[in-house]
Short mmCIF file of N, CA and C in Angstrom, two decimals:
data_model
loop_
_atom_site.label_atom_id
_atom_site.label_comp_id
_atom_site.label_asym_id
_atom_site.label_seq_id
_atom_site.Cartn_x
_atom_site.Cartn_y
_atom_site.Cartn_z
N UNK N 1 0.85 -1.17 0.00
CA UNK N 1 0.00 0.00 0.00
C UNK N 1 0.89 1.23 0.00
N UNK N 2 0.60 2.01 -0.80
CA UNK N 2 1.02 3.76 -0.87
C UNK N 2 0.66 4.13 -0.36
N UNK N 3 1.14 5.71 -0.40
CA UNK N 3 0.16 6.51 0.49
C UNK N 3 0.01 8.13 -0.60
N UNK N 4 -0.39 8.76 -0.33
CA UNK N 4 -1.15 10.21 -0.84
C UNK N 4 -0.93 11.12 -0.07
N UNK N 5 -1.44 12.40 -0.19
CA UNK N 5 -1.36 13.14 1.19
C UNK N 5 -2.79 14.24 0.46
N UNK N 6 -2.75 14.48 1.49
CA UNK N 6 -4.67 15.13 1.17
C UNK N 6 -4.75 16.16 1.83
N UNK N 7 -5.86 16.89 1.16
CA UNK N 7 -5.54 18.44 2.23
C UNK N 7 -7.69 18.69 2.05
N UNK N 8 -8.08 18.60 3.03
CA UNK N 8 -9.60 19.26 2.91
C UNK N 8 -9.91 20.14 2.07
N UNK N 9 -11.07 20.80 1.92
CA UNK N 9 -11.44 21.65 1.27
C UNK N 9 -12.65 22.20 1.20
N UNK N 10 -13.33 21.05 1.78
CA UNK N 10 -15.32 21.22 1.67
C UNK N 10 -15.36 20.70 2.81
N UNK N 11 -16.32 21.01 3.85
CA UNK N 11 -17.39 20.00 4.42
C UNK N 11 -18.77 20.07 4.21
N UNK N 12 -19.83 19.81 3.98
CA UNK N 12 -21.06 20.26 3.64
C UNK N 12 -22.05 18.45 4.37
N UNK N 13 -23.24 19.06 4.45
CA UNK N 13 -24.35 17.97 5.08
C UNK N 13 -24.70 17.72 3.68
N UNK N 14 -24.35 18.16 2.48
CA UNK N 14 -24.82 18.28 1.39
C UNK N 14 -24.73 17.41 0.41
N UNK N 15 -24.90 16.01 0.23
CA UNK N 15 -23.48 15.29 -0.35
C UNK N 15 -23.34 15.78 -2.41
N UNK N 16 -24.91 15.86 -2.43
CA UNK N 16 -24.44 16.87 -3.88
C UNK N 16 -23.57 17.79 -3.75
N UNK N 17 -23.56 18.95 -2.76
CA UNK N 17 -22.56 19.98 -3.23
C UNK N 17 -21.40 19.23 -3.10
N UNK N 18 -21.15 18.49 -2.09
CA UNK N 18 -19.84 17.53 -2.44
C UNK N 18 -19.43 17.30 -3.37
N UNK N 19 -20.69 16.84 -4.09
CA UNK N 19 -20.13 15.67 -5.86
C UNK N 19 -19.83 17.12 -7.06
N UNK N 20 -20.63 17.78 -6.90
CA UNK N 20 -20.48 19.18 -7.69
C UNK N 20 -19.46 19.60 -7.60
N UNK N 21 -18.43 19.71 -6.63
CA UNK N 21 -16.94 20.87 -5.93
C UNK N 21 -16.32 19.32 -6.15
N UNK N 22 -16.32 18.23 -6.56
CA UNK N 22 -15.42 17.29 -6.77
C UNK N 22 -15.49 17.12 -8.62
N UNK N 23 -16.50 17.42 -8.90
CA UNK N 23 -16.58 17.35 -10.64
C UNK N 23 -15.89 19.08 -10.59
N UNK N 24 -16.05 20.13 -10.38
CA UNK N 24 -15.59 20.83 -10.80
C UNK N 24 -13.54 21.12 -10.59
N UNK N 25 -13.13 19.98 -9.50
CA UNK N 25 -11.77 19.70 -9.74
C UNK N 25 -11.85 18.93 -10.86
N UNK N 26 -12.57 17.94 -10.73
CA UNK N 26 -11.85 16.96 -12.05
C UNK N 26 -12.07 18.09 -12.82
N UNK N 27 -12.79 18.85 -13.50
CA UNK N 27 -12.67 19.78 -14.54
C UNK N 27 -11.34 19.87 -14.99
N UNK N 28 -10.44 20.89 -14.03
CA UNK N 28 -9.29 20.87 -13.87
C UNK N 28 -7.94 19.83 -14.56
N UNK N 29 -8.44 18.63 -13.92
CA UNK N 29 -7.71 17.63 -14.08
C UNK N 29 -7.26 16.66 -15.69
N UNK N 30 -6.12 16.25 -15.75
CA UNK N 30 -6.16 15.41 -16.56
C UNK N 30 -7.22 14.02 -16.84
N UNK N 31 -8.25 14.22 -16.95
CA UNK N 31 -8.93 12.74 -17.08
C UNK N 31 -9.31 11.93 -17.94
N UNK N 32 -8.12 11.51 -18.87
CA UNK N 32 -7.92 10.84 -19.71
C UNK N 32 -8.18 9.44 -19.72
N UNK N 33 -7.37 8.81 -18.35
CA UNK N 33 -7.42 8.04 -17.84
C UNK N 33 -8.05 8.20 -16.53
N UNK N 34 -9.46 7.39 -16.57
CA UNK N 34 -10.14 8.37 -14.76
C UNK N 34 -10.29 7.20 -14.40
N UNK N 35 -10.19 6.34 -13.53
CA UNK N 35 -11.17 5.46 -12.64
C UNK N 35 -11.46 5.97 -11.08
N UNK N 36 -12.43 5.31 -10.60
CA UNK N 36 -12.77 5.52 -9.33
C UNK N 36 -12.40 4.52 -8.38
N UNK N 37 -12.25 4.70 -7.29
CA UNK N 37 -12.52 3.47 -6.28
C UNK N 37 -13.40 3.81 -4.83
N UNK N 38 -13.80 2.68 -4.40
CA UNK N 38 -14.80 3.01 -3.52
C UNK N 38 -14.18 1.81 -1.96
N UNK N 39 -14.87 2.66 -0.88
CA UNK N 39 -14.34 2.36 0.48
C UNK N 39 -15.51 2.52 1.10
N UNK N 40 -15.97 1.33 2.41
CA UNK N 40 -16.60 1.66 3.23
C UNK N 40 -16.45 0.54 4.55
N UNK N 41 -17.21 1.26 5.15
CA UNK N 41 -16.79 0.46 6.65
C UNK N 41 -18.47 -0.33 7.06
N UNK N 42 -18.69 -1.78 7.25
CA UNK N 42 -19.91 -2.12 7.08
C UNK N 42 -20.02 -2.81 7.85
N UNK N 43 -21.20 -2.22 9.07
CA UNK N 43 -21.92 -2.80 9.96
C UNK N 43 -23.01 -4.05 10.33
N UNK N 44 -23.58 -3.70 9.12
CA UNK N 44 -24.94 -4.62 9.30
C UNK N 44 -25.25 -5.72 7.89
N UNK N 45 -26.12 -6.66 8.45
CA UNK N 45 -26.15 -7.23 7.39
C UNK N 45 -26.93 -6.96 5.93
N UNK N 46 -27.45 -6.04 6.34
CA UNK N 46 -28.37 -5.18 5.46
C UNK N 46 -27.58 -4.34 4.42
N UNK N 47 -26.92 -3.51 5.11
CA UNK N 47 -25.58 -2.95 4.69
C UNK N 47 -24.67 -4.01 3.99
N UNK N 48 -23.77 -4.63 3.92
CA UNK N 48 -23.32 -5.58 3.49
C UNK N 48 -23.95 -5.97 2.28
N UNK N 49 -25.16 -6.24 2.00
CA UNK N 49 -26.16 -6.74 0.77
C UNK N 49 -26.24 -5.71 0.34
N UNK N 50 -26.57 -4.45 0.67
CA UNK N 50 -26.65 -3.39 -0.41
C UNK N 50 -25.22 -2.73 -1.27
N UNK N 51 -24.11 -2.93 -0.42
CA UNK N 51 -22.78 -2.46 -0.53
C UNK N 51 -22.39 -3.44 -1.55
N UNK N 52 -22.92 -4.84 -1.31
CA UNK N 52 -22.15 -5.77 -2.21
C UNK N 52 -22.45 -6.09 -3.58
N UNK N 53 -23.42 -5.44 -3.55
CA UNK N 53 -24.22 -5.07 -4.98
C UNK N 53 -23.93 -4.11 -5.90
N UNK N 54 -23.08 -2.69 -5.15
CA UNK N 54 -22.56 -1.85 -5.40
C UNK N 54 -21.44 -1.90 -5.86
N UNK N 55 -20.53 -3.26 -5.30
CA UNK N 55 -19.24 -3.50 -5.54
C UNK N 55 -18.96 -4.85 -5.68
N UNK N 56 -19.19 -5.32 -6.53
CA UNK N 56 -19.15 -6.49 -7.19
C UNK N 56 -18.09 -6.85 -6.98
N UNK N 57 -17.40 -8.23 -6.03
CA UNK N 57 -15.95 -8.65 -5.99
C UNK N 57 -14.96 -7.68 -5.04
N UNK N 58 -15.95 -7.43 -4.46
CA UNK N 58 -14.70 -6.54 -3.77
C UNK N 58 -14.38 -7.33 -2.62
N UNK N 59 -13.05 -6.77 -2.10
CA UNK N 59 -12.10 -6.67 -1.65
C UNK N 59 -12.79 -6.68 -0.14
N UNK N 60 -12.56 -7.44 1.42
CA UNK N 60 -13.10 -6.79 2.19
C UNK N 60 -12.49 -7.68 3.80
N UNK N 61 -11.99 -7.24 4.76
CA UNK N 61 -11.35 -7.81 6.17
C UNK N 61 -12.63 -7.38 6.98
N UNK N 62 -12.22 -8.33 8.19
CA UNK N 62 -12.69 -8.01 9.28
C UNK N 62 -12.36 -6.99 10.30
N UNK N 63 -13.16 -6.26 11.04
CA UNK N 63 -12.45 -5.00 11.43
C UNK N 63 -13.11 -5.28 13.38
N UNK N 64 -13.35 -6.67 13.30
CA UNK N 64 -13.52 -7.35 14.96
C UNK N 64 -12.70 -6.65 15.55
N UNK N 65 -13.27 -6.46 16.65
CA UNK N 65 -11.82 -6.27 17.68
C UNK N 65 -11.72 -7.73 18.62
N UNK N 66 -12.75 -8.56 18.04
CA UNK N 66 -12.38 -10.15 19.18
C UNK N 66 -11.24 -10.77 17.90
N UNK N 67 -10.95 -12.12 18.46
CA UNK N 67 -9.81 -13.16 17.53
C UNK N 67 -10.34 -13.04 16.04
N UNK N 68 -11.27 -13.26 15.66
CA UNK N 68 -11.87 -13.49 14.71
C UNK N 68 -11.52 -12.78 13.35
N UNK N 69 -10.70 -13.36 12.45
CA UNK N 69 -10.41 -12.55 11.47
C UNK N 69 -10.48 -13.35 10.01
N UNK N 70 -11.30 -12.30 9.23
CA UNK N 70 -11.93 -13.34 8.00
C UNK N 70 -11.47 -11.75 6.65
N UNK N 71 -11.12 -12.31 5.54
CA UNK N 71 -11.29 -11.63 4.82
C UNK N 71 -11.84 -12.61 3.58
N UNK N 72 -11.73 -11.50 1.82
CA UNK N 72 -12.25 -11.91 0.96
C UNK N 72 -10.68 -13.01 0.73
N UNK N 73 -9.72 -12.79 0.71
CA UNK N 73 -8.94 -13.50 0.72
C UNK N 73 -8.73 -14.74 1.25
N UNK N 74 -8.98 -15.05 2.05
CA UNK N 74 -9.02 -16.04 2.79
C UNK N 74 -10.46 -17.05 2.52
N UNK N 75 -11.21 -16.38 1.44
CA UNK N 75 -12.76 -17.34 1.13
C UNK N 75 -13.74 -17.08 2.02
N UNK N 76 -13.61 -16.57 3.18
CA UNK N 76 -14.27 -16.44 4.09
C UNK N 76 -16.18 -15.61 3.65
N UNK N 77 -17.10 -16.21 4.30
CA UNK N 77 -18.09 -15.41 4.25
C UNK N 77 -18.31 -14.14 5.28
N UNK N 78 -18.81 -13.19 4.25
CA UNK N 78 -18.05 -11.83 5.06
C UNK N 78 -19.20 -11.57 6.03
N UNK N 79 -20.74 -12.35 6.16
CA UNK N 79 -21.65 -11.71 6.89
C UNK N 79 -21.26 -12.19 8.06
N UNK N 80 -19.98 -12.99 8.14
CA UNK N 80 -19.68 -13.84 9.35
C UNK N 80 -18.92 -12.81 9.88
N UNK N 81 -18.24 -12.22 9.78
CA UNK N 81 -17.35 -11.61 10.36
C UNK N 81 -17.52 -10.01 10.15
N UNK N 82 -18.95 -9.59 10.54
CA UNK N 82 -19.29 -7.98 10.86
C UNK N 82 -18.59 -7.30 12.22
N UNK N 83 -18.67 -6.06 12.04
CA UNK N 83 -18.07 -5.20 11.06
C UNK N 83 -17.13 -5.19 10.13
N UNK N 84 -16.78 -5.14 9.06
CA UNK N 84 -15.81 -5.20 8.19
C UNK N 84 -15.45 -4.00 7.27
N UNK N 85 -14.56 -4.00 6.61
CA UNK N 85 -14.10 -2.66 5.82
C UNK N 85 -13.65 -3.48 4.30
N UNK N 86 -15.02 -2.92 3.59
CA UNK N 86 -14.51 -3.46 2.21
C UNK N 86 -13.56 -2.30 0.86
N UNK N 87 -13.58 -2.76 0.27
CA UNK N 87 -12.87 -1.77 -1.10
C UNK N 87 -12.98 -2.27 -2.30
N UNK N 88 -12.98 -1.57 -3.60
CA UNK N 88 -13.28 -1.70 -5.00
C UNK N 88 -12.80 -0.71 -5.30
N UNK N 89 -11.63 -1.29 -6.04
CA UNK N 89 -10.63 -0.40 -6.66
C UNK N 89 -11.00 -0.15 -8.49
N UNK N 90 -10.88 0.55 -9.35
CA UNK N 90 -10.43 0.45 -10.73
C UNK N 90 -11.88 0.68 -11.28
N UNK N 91 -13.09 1.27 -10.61
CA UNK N 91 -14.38 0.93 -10.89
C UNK N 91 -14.90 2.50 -12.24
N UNK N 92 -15.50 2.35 -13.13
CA UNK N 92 -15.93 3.06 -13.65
C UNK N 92 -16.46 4.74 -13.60
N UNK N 93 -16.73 5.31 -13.86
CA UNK N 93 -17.08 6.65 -13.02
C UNK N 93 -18.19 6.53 -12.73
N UNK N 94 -19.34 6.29 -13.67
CA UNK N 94 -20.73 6.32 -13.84
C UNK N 94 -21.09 5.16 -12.73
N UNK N 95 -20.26 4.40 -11.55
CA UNK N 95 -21.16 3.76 -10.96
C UNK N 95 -20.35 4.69 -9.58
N UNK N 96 -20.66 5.84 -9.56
CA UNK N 96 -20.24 6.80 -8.16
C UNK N 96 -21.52 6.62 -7.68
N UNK N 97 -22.82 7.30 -8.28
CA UNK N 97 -24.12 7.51 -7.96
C UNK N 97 -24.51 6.09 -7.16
N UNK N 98 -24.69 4.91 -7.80
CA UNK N 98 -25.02 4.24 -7.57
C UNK N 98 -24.74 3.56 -6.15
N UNK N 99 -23.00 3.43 -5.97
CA UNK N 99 -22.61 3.31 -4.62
C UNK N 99 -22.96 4.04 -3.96
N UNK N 100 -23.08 5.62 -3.70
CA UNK N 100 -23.68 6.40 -2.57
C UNK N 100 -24.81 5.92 -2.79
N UNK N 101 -25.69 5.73 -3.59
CA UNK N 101 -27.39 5.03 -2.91
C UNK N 101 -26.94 4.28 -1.74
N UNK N 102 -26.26 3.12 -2.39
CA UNK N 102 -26.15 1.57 -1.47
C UNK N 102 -25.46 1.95 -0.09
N UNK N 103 -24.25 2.58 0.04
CA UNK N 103 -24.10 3.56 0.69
C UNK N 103 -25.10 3.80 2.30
N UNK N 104 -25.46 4.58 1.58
CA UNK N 104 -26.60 5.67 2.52
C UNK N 104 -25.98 6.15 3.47
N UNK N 105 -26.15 5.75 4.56
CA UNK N 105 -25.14 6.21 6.12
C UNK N 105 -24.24 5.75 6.27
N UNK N 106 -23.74 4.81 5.83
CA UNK N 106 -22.58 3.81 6.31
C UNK N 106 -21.20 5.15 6.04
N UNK N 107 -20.34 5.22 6.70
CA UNK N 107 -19.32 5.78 6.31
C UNK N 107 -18.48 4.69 4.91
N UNK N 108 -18.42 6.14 3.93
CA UNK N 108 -17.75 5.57 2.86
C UNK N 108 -17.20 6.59 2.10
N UNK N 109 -15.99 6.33 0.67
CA UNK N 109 -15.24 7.31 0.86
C UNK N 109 -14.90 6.66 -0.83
N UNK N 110 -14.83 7.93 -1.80
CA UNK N 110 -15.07 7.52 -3.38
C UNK N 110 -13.92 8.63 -3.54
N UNK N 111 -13.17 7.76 -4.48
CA UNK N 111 -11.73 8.18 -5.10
C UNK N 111 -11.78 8.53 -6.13
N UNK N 112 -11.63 9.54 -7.01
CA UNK N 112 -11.37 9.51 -8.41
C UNK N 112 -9.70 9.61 -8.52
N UNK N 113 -9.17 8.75 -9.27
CA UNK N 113 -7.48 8.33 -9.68
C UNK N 113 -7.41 8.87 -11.11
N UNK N 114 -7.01 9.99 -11.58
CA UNK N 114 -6.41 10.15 -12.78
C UNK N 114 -5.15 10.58 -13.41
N UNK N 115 -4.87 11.19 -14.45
CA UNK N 115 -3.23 11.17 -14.95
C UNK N 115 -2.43 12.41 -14.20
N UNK N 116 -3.37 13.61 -14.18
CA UNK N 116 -2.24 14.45 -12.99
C UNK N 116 -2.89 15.83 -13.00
N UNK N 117 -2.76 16.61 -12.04
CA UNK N 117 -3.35 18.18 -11.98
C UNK N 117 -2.50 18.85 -13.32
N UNK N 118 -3.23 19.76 -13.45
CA UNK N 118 -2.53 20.91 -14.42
C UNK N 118 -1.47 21.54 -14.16
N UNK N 119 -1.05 22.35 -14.78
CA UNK N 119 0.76 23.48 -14.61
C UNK N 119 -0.32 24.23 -13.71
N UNK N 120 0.48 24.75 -12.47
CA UNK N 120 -0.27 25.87 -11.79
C UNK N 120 0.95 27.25 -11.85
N UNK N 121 1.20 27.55 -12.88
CA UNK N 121 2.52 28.83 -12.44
C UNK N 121 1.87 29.88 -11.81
N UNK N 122 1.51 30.40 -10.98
CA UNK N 122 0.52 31.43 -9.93
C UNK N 122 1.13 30.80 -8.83
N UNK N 123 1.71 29.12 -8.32
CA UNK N 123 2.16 28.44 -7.36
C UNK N 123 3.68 27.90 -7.60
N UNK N 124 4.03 28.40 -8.88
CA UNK N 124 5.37 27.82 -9.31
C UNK N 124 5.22 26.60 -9.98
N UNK N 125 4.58 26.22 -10.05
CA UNK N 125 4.37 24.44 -9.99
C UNK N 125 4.18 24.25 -11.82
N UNK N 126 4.83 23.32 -12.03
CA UNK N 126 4.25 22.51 -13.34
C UNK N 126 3.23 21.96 -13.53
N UNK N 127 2.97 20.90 -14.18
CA UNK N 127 2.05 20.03 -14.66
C UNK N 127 2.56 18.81 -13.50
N UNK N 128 1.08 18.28 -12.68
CA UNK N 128 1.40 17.54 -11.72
C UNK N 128 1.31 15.84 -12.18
N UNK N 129 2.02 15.19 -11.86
CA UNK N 129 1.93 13.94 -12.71
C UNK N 129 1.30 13.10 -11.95
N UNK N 130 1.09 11.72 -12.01
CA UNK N 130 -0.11 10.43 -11.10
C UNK N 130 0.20 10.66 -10.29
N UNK N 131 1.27 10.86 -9.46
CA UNK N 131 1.64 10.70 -8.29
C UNK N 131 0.42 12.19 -7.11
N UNK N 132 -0.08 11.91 -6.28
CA UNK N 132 -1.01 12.86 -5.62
C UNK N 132 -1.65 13.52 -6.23
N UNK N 133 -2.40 13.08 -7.48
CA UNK N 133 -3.32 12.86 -8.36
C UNK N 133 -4.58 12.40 -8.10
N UNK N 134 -5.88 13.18 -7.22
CA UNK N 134 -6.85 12.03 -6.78
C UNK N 134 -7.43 13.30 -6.31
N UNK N 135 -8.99 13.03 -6.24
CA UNK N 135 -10.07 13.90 -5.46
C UNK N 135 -10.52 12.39 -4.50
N UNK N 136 -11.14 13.04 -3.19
CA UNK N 136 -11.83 12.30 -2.44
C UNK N 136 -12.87 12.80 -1.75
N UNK N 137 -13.98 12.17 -2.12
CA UNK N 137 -14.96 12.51 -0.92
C UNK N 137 -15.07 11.43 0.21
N UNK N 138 -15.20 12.08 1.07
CA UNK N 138 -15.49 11.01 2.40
C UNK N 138 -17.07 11.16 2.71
N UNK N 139 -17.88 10.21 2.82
CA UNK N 139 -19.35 10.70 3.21
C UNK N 139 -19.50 10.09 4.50
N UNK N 140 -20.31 10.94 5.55
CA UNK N 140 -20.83 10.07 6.46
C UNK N 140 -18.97 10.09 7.60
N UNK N 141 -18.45 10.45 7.12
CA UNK N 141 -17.22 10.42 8.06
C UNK N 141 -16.37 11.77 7.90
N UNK N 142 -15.74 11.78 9.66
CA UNK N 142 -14.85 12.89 9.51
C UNK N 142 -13.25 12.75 9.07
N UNK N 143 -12.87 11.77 8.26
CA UNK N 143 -11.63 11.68 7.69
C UNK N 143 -11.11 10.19 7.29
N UNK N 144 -9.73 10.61 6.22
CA UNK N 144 -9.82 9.90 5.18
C UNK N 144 -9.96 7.92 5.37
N UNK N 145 -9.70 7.74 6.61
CA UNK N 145 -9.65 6.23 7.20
C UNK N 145 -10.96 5.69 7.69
N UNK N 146 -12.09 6.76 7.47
CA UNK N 146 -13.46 6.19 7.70
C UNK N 146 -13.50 5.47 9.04
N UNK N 147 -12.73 6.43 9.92
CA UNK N 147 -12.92 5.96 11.89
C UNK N 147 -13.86 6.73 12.13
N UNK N 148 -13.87 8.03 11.98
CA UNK N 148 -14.53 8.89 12.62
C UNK N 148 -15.93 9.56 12.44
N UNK N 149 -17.13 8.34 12.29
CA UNK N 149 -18.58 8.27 11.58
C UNK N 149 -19.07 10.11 11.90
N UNK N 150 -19.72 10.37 11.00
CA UNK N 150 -20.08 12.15 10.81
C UNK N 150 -21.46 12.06 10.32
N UNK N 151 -22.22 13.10 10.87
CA UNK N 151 -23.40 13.66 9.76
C UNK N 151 -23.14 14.28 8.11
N UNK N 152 -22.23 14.75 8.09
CA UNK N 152 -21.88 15.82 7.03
C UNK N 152 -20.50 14.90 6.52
N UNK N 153 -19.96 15.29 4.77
CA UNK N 153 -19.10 14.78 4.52
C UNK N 153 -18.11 15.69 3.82
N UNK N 154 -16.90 15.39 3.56
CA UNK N 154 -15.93 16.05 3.92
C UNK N 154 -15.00 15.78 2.31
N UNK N 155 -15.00 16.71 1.04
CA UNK N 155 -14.00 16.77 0.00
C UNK N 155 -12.36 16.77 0.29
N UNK N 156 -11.64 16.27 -0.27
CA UNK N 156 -10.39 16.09 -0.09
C UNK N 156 -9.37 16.21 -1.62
N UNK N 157 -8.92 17.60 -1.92
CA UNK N 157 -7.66 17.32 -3.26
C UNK N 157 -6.39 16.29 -2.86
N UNK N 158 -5.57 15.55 -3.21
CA UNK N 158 -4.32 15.01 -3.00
C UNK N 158 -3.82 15.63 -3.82
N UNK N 159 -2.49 15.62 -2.90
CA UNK N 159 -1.14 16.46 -3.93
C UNK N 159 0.16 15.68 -3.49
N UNK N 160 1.56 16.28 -4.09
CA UNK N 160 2.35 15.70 -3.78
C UNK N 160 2.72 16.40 -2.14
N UNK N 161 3.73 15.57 -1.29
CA UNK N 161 3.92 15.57 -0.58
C UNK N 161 4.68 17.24 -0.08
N UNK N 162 5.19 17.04 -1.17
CA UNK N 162 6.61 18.10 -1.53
C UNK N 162 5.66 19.50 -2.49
N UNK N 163 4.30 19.15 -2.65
CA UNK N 163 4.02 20.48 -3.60
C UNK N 163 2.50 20.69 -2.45
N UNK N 164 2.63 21.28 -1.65
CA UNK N 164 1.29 21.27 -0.55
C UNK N 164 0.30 22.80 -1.01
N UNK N 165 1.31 23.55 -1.83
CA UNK N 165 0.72 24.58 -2.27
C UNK N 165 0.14 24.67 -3.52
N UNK N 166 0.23 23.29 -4.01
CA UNK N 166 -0.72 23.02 -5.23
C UNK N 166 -2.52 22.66 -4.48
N UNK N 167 -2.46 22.17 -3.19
CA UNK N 167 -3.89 22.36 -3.30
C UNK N 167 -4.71 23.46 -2.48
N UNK N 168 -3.72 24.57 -2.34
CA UNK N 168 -4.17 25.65 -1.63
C UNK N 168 -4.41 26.35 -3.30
N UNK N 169 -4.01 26.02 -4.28
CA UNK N 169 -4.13 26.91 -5.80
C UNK N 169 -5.53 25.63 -6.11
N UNK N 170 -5.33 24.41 -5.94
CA UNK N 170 -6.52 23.64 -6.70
C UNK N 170 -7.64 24.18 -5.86
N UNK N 171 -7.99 24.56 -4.86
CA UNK N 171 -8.79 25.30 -4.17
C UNK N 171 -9.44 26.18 -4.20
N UNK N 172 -8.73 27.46 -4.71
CA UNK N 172 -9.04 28.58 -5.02
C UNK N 172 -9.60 28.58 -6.54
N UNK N 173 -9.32 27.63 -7.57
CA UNK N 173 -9.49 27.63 -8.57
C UNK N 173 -11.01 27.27 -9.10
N UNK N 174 -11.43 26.60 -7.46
CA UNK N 174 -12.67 26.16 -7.56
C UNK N 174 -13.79 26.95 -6.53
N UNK N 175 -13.05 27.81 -6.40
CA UNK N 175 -13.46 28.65 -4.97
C UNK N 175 -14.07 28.23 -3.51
N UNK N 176 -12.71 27.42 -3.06
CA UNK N 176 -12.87 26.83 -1.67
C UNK N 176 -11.82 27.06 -1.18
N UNK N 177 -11.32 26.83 -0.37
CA UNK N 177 -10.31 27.20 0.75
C UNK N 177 -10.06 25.99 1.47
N UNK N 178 -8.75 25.62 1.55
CA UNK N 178 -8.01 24.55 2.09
C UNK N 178 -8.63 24.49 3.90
N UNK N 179 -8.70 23.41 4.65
CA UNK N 179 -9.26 23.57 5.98
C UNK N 179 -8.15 22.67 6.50
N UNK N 180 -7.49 22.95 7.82
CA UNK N 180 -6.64 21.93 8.37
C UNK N 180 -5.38 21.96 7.44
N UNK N 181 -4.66 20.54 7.96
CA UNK N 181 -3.61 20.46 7.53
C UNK N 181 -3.31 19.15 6.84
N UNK N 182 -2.35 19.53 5.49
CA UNK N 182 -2.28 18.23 4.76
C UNK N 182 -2.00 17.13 5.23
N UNK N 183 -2.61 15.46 5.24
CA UNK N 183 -2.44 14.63 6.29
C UNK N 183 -2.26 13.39 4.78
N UNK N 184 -1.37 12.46 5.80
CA UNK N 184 -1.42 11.54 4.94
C UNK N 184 -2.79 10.89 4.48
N UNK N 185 -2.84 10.31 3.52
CA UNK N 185 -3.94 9.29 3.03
C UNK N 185 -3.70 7.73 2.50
N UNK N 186 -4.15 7.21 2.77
CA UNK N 186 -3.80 5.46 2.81
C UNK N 186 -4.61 5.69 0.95
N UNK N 187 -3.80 4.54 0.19
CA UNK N 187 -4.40 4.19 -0.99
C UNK N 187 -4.03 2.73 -1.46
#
């Protein structure tokens, strides 16, 4: 696993204005090559059936805090081992909507991965390449590891580690303002 580094930008109860201030970065962006990936943390068995419908084959551990540890890896059936934290990486764009239905409350957290931000010279900066290349929304949670369950959800630019003032410019470009401080992000 890599990592990213992410800097806020939105919070809103809103999750459209979310998806709106995340399409208007990708605007921005190279998206030549776009996929999405999707994250959530799943409680119930109800949840689980709607999520798994959403994400066909995905990816998913146990997040017990007793012995008990089952993932998709291991063959395991996942309604056995609730709570769990699944993932679906490489997924299409057009099925974003669909996962936030299935979604609903559960904390979950939708990636768009593409080829790289634009030249920002206003920040010095060139043309940003894959590397901290990614919008994120987090829904239903207050940050990017989906611990901290929320009413309201929370936009996220990634940048490089070393260029932190590229998303104080991807920000402004969309007219939002950076919140907090750039933190790593698990990918």
């Amino acid at each position: 696993m890599s990592n990213s580094y992410a800097q806020a930008v939105l919070r809103t109860t809103d999750i459209a204005e979310a998806l709106r201030a995340a399409e208007r970065l990708l605007d921005l962006a190279d998206t030549g090559e776009l996929e999405v990936d999707f994250e959530a943390r799943v409680s119930t068995a109800c949840e689980l059936e709607r999520l798994s419908g959403a994400m066909p084959e995905a990816d998913w551990w146990s997040l017990g805090a007793d012995d008990r540890h089952g993932s998709s890896r291991a063959g395991d059936v996942p309604s056995d081992f609730l709570p769990l934290f699944m993932s679906r990486w490489c997924m299409p764009a057009e099925t974003v909507e669909p996962f936030l239905a299935a979604a609903g409350t559960v904390p979950a957290m939708v990636r768009w991965d593409f080829s790289g931000w634009p030249e920002a010279p206003e920040a010095g900066l060139g043309r940003g390449g894959t590397r901290g290349a990614y919008v994120t929304v987090c829904v239903n949670a207050r940050d990017l590891y989906l611990e901290e369950p929320a009413a309201d959800h929370t936009l996220y630019v990634h940048v490089k580690q070393s260029e932190p003032e590229r998303a104080v410019w991807l920000a402004a470009q969309v007219g939002l303002e950076v919140m907090g401080e750039l933190q790593m992000a698990p990918l």
